[in-house]
XYZ file of C-alpha atoms in Angstrom:
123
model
C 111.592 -113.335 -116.209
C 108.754 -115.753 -117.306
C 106.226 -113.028 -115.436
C 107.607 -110.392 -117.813
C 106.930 -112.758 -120.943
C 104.332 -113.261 -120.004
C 102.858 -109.388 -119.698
C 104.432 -109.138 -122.993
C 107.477 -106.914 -121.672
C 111.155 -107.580 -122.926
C 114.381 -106.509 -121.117
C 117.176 -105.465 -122.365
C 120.457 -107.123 -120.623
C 122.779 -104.243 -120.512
C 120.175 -102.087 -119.440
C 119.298 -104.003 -116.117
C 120.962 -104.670 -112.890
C 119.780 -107.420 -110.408
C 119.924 -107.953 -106.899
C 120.974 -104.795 -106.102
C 121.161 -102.899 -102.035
C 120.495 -99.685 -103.803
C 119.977 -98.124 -107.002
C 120.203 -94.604 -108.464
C 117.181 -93.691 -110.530
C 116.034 -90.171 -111.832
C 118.369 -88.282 -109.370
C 117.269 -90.218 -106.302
C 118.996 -92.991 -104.190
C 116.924 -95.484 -103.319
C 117.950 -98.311 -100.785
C 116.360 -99.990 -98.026
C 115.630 -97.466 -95.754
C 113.707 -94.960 -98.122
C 114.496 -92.666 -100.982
C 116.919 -90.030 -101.077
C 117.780 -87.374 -103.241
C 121.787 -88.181 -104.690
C 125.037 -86.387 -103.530
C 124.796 -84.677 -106.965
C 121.458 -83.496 -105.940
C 122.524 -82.050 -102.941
C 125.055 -80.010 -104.014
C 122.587 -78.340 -106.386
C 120.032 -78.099 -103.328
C 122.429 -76.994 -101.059
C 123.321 -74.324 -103.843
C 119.873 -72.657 -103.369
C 121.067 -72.178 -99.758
C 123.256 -69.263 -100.920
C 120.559 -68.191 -103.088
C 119.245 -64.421 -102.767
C 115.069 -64.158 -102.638
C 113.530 -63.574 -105.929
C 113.141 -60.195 -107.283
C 110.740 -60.654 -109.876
C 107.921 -63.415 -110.681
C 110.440 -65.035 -113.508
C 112.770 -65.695 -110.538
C 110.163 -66.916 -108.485
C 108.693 -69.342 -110.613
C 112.181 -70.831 -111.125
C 112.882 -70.897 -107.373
C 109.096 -72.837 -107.078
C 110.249 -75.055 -109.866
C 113.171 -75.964 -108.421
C 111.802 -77.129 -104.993
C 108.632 -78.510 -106.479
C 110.890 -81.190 -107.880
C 112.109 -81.962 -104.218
C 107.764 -81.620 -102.775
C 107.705 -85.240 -102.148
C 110.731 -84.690 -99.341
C 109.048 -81.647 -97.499
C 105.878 -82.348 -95.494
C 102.961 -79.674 -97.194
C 104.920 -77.773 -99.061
C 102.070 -76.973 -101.174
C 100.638 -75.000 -98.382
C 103.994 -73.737 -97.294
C 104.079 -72.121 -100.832
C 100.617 -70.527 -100.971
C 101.633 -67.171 -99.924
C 104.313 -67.307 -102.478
C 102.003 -68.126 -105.209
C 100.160 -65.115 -104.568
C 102.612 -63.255 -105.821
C 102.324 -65.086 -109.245
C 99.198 -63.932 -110.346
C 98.085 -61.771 -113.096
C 97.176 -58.553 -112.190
C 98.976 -58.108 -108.206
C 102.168 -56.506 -108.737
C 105.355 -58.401 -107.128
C 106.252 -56.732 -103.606
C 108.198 -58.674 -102.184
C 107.541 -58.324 -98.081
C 109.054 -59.975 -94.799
C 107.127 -63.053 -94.773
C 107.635 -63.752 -98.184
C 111.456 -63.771 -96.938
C 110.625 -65.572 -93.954
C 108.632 -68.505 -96.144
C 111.692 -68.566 -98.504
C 114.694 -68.616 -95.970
C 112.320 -71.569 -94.231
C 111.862 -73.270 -97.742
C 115.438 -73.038 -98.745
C 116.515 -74.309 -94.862
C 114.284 -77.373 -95.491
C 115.611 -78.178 -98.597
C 119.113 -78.553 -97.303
C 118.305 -81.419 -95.052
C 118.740 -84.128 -96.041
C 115.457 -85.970 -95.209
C 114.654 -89.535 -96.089
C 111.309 -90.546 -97.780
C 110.770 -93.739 -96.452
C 109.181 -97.477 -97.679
C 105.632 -97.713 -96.610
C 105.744 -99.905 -93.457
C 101.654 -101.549 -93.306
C 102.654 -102.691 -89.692
C-alpha cells in the first residue's frame, strides 16, 4: 500500500480483492497456471462451432473480429488468417472457395479448445 502512495495511486476498498488463487478479469480466468478464457466465454466460442462460413465480407469481418479477440490463445493466427483477409479487400469480389472453408472449419476447431496461455517461466 505505501508503494502505491507513493506512485501517487489510490485504491478504492470495495473495488479490490487480495490474496486471491484466481481472478476473473476482462472475460479471462487467470490463476496460477496461465490465463484462460471464462466458462461464459466458452459458451460463446463454442457457439461459433455451429457457425455456417461467411457469405459476404460483413460476415467475415465479424467472424475475424470475433476470434481476433481470442489471437493471443491460437499460435499465428495472424498468418492463419491471411488468406481470409484477402477476401476483404476493395476491389476482389467475395468467392468464397474450399480453402477458405478449410481455414475457417480449422479456425473455428481451434477456438473450441480450450488452450491455456501460460505465466512466462525465465527458467
Amino acid at each position: 500500500m505505501q508503494r502505491l502512495q507513493h506512485a501517487g495511486l489510490r485504491t478504492q476498498k470495495t473495488k479490490c480483492t487480495w490474496l486471491q488463487d484466481e481472478i476473473t478479469f476482462l472475460g479471462h480466468r487467470i490463476d496460477k497456471d496461465g490465463v484462460h478464457p471464462t466458462n461464459k466465454r466458452i459458451k460463446r466460442i463454442r457457439a461459433l462451432q455451429g457457425m455456417k462460413a461467411p457469405t459476404d465480407s460483413t460476415e467475415l469481418r465479424s467472424f475475424l473480429g470475433s476470434i481476433t479477440y481470442y489471437g493471443r490463445f491460437i499460435e499465428n493466427l495472424h498468418v492463419k488468417c491471411i488468406p481470409l483477409y484477402r477476401l476483404l479487400k476493395k476491389n476482389i469480389p467475395f468467392v468464397w472457395t474450399p480453402e477458405d472453408d478449410k481455414i475457417f472449419n480449422e479456425l473455428t476447431q481451434i477456438l473450441t479448445t480450450n488452450d491455456t496461455l501460460v505465466h512466462y517461466d525465465p527458467q
